[in-house]
Short mmCIF file of C-alpha atoms in Angstrom, two decimals:
data_model
loop_
_atom_site.label_atom_id
_atom_site.label_comp_id
_atom_site.label_asym_id
_atom_site.label_seq_id
_atom_site.Cartn_x
_atom_site.Cartn_y
_atom_site.Cartn_z
CA UNK A 172 0.00 0.00 0.00
CA UNK A 173 1.37 3.41 -0.95
CA UNK A 174 1.35 6.52 1.20
CA UNK A 175 -1.73 8.76 1.01
CA UNK A 176 -1.62 11.31 -1.81
CA UNK A 177 -0.35 14.76 -0.91
CA UNK A 178 -2.69 17.73 -1.16
CA UNK A 179 -2.29 20.32 -3.91
CA UNK A 180 -1.89 20.14 -7.70
CA UNK A 181 -0.43 16.85 -8.94
CA UNK A 182 2.96 16.58 -10.58
CA UNK A 183 1.60 13.90 -12.94
CA UNK A 184 -1.83 12.96 -14.34
CA UNK A 185 -2.04 9.28 -15.32
CA UNK A 186 -4.82 8.30 -17.73
CA UNK A 187 -6.34 4.92 -18.41
CA UNK A 188 -6.91 4.59 -22.15
CA UNK A 189 -10.07 2.71 -23.18
CA UNK A 190 -13.18 4.43 -21.88
CA UNK A 191 -11.25 7.41 -20.51
CA UNK A 192 -9.40 8.75 -23.54
CA UNK A 193 -10.88 6.73 -26.39
CA UNK A 194 -14.43 5.45 -26.91
CA UNK A 195 -13.17 2.00 -27.91
CA UNK A 196 -14.93 -0.27 -25.44
CA UNK A 197 -18.23 -0.73 -27.35
CA UNK A 198 -16.34 -2.00 -30.40
CA UNK A 199 -14.00 -4.15 -28.32
CA UNK A 200 -16.85 -5.76 -26.43
CA UNK A 201 -18.85 -6.47 -29.58
CA UNK A 202 -15.91 -8.12 -31.33
CA UNK A 203 -15.02 -10.05 -28.17
CA UNK A 204 -18.57 -11.36 -27.81
CA UNK A 205 -18.56 -12.50 -31.43
CA UNK A 206 -15.17 -14.21 -31.14
CA UNK A 207 -16.06 -15.87 -27.83
CA UNK A 208 -19.36 -17.16 -29.19
CA UNK A 209 -17.67 -18.56 -32.28
CA UNK A 210 -15.24 -20.39 -29.95
CA UNK A 211 -18.14 -22.02 -28.11
CA UNK A 212 -18.55 -19.64 -25.18
CA UNK A 213 -21.72 -17.81 -26.22
CA UNK A 214 -21.97 -14.39 -24.58
CA UNK A 215 -23.61 -11.10 -25.49
CA UNK A 216 -21.86 -7.77 -25.94
CA UNK A 217 -23.34 -6.62 -22.63
CA UNK A 218 -22.10 -9.75 -20.85
CA UNK A 219 -18.63 -9.30 -22.31
CA UNK A 220 -18.51 -5.72 -21.04
CA UNK A 221 -19.59 -6.73 -17.54
CA UNK A 222 -17.53 -9.91 -17.22
CA UNK A 223 -14.21 -8.79 -18.68
CA UNK A 224 -13.91 -5.08 -17.91
CA UNK A 225 -10.25 -4.25 -17.37
CA UNK A 226 -9.00 -7.82 -17.80
CA UNK A 227 -5.70 -8.70 -19.46
CA UNK A 228 -6.38 -10.29 -22.85
CA UNK A 229 -4.54 -13.51 -21.99
CA UNK A 230 -6.77 -13.94 -18.93
CA UNK A 231 -9.85 -13.29 -21.06
CA UNK A 232 -8.75 -16.00 -23.50
CA UNK A 233 -8.23 -18.47 -20.64
CA UNK A 234 -11.71 -17.77 -19.27
CA UNK A 235 -13.31 -18.13 -22.70
CA UNK A 236 -11.58 -21.48 -23.12
CA UNK A 237 -12.89 -22.54 -19.71
CA UNK A 238 -16.44 -21.54 -20.60
CA UNK A 239 -16.19 -23.24 -23.98
CA UNK A 240 -14.84 -26.41 -22.41
CA UNK A 241 -12.02 -26.70 -24.92
CA UNK A 242 -8.69 -25.14 -25.80
CA UNK A 243 -8.74 -22.13 -28.09
CA UNK A 244 -6.75 -22.25 -31.31
CA UNK A 245 -3.11 -21.24 -31.02
CA UNK A 246 -3.76 -18.04 -32.95
CA UNK A 247 -7.04 -17.07 -31.25
CA UNK A 248 -5.61 -14.01 -29.46
CA UNK A 249 -3.78 -12.77 -32.57
CA UNK A 250 -6.88 -13.34 -34.69
CA UNK A 251 -9.06 -11.44 -32.22
CA UNK A 252 -6.62 -8.52 -32.09
CA UNK A 253 -6.49 -8.31 -35.90
CA UNK A 254 -10.28 -8.44 -36.14
CA UNK A 255 -10.64 -5.76 -33.47
CA UNK A 256 -8.05 -3.54 -35.16
CA UNK A 257 -9.94 -3.80 -38.44
CA UNK A 258 -13.12 -2.64 -36.71
CA UNK A 259 -11.26 0.19 -34.98
CA UNK A 260 -9.97 1.34 -38.36
CA UNK A 261 -13.55 1.98 -39.50
CA UNK A 262 -13.73 4.86 -37.03
CA UNK A 263 -12.75 5.51 -33.44
CA UNK A 264 -13.69 8.64 -31.52
CA UNK A 265 -12.08 10.25 -28.50
CA UNK A 266 -14.18 10.60 -25.39
CA UNK A 267 -16.15 13.86 -25.80
CA UNK A 268 -14.21 16.85 -24.51
CA UNK A 269 -11.03 14.96 -23.65
CA UNK A 270 -8.90 16.69 -26.28
CA UNK A 271 -9.70 20.12 -24.89
CA UNK A 272 -9.13 18.87 -21.34
CA UNK A 273 -5.71 17.51 -22.25
CA UNK A 274 -4.74 20.81 -23.84
CA UNK A 275 -5.68 22.70 -20.68
CA UNK A 276 -3.86 20.25 -18.41
CA UNK A 277 -0.70 20.35 -20.52
CA UNK A 278 -0.96 24.13 -20.78
CA UNK A 279 -0.98 24.34 -16.99
CA UNK A 280 2.35 22.52 -16.91
CA UNK A 281 1.05 19.21 -15.54
CA UNK A 282 2.69 16.23 -17.33
CA UNK A 283 0.34 13.53 -18.60
CA UNK A 284 0.77 9.89 -19.55
CA UNK A 285 -1.23 6.77 -20.40
CA UNK A 286 -1.19 3.58 -18.28
CA UNK A 287 -3.30 0.83 -19.81
CA UNK A 288 -4.00 -2.82 -19.09
CA UNK A 289 -3.80 -3.34 -22.86
CA UNK A 290 -0.68 -3.90 -24.93
CA UNK A 291 1.47 -0.98 -26.01
CA UNK A 292 0.58 -1.77 -29.61
CA UNK A 293 -3.12 -1.34 -28.89
CA UNK A 294 -2.49 1.89 -26.99
CA UNK A 295 -0.54 3.30 -29.95
CA UNK A 296 -3.26 2.20 -32.36
CA UNK A 297 -6.25 3.70 -30.58
CA UNK A 298 -4.45 6.96 -29.78
CA UNK A 299 -3.53 7.32 -33.44
CA UNK A 300 -6.97 6.46 -34.79
CA UNK A 301 -8.74 8.78 -32.36
CA UNK A 302 -6.44 11.73 -33.06
CA UNK A 303 -5.07 11.85 -29.50
CA UNK A 304 -1.58 10.60 -30.29
CA UNK A 305 -0.14 14.13 -30.41
CA UNK A 306 -0.80 14.56 -26.69
CA UNK A 307 1.34 11.62 -25.53
CA UNK A 308 5.02 11.20 -26.32
CA UNK A 309 6.16 7.59 -26.83
CA UNK A 310 7.92 7.65 -23.45
CA UNK A 311 4.62 8.60 -21.79
CA UNK A 312 2.74 5.49 -22.95
CA UNK A 313 2.71 2.52 -20.58
CA UNK A 314 1.24 -1.00 -20.69
CA UNK A 315 0.69 -3.62 -18.00
CA UNK A 316 2.94 -5.86 -20.06
CA UNK A 317 5.86 -3.73 -18.88
CA UNK A 318 5.47 -5.01 -15.31
CA UNK A 319 5.03 -8.34 -13.57
CA UNK A 320 1.46 -7.76 -12.42
CA UNK A 321 -1.22 -5.70 -14.12
CA UNK A 322 -4.15 -3.91 -12.50
CA UNK A 323 -5.48 -4.27 -9.76
CA UNK A 324 -1.90 -4.64 -8.46
CA UNK A 325 -0.16 -1.25 -8.09
CA UNK A 326 2.90 -2.30 -10.12
CA UNK A 327 2.01 -0.44 -13.32
CA UNK A 328 1.23 2.86 -11.64
CA UNK A 329 4.33 2.68 -9.44
CA UNK A 330 6.43 1.92 -12.52
CA UNK A 331 4.90 4.93 -14.27
CA UNK A 332 5.68 7.19 -11.31
CA UNK A 333 9.32 6.05 -11.28
CA UNK A 334 9.65 6.42 -15.04
CA UNK A 335 8.11 9.90 -15.04
CA UNK A 336 10.11 10.90 -11.95
CA UNK A 337 7.13 11.81 -9.79
CA UNK A 338 6.45 10.61 -6.25
CA UNK A 339 3.33 8.38 -6.11
CA UNK A 340 1.76 10.64 -3.50
CA UNK A 341 1.83 13.49 -6.02
CA UNK A 342 0.20 11.54 -8.86
CA UNK A 343 -3.48 11.51 -9.82
CA UNK A 344 -4.98 8.61 -11.78
CA UNK A 345 -8.01 9.06 -14.06
CA UNK A 346 -9.86 5.74 -14.34
CA UNK A 347 -13.23 4.34 -15.30
CA UNK A 348 -12.66 0.74 -14.17
CA UNK A 349 -12.69 -0.93 -10.78
CA UNK A 350 -9.40 -2.79 -11.34
CA UNK A 351 -7.58 0.42 -12.17
CA UNK A 352 -9.20 2.17 -9.21
CA UNK A 353 -7.93 -0.50 -6.86
CA UNK A 354 -4.45 -0.27 -8.36
CA UNK A 355 -4.36 3.50 -7.87
CA UNK A 356 -5.55 3.14 -4.29
CA UNK A 357 -2.85 0.58 -3.50
CA UNK A 358 -0.24 2.85 -5.07
CA UNK A 359 -1.26 5.71 -2.78
CA UNK A 360 -2.24 7.98 -5.65
CA UNK A 361 -5.17 10.34 -6.04
CA UNK A 362 -8.10 8.86 -7.93
CA UNK A 363 -10.63 10.53 -10.22
CA UNK A 364 -13.39 8.23 -11.41
CA UNK A 365 -14.88 8.96 -14.83
CA UNK A 366 -18.52 7.89 -14.75
CA UNK A 367 -20.37 9.59 -17.63
CA UNK A 368 -23.46 7.41 -17.21
CA UNK A 369 -23.72 8.17 -13.50
CA UNK A 370 -22.90 4.60 -12.55
CA UNK A 371 -19.75 5.20 -10.53
CA UNK A 372 -20.81 3.57 -7.26
CA UNK A 373 -18.03 0.98 -7.34
CA UNK A 374 -15.45 3.64 -8.14
CA UNK A 375 -16.68 5.80 -5.28
CA UNK A 376 -16.41 2.81 -2.95
CA UNK A 377 -12.70 2.69 -3.79
CA UNK A 378 -12.32 6.34 -2.80
CA UNK A 379 -12.61 7.94 -6.24
CA UNK A 380 -13.84 11.47 -6.73
CA UNK A 381 -16.44 11.03 -9.45
CA UNK A 382 -17.00 13.23 -12.50
CA UNK A 383 -19.23 12.78 -15.52
CA UNK A 384 -17.83 15.23 -18.07
CA UNK A 385 -14.29 15.86 -19.28
CA UNK A 386 -15.09 19.57 -19.05
CA UNK A 387 -14.81 19.18 -15.29
CA UNK A 388 -11.45 17.38 -15.26
CA UNK A 389 -9.08 20.40 -15.33
CA UNK A 390 -10.83 21.93 -12.35
CA UNK A 391 -10.52 18.68 -10.40
CA UNK A 392 -6.77 18.86 -11.02
CA UNK A 393 -6.63 22.36 -9.59
CA UNK A 394 -6.54 24.20 -12.91
CA UNK A 395 -8.56 27.41 -12.86
#
């Protein structure tokens, strides 16, 4: 468990990617439901979203195999990723208002970075397709595959803090998922929970300060 976050403006804002920066989750969940059902584990898009939110893809594949009662093909993960990427390429939007929020945060001198459960390749892809890539230098893009344990362990966020040379207690994490919220809490970082549909009860239970619009994010970071 990290130390409690210090008061005052943060020295680093850490963003989850899918659902916080990029509106990629509806496409991901639809393609995942289709691929899982074809493998013998029939689930709906809604069930995929609820069951696998924030999971590492390898763990998702293992659970699908368990539900299907048989091993997945050796190239199932690669095939799913290619299929998902093809759907992303048809059009991928940033979360409404996030571009303007990032400009204000950067303009106030607060460094920003991405810390995602997904692979670095996926992070690069969705940032590029959504037009947000210009906000994040390559060195400010992090994946759970860079550490031993992904979210909800604190490893990724602590690695980010070390890499960006900011004490954990002076970092703020912007998350929409319970696994990321728990990771931020364990790392001793501030936590802002993005809940645009007003369904942030689980995030609030982890100590997150909830907000529903990216217009409000700069103010929550102390930017006037």
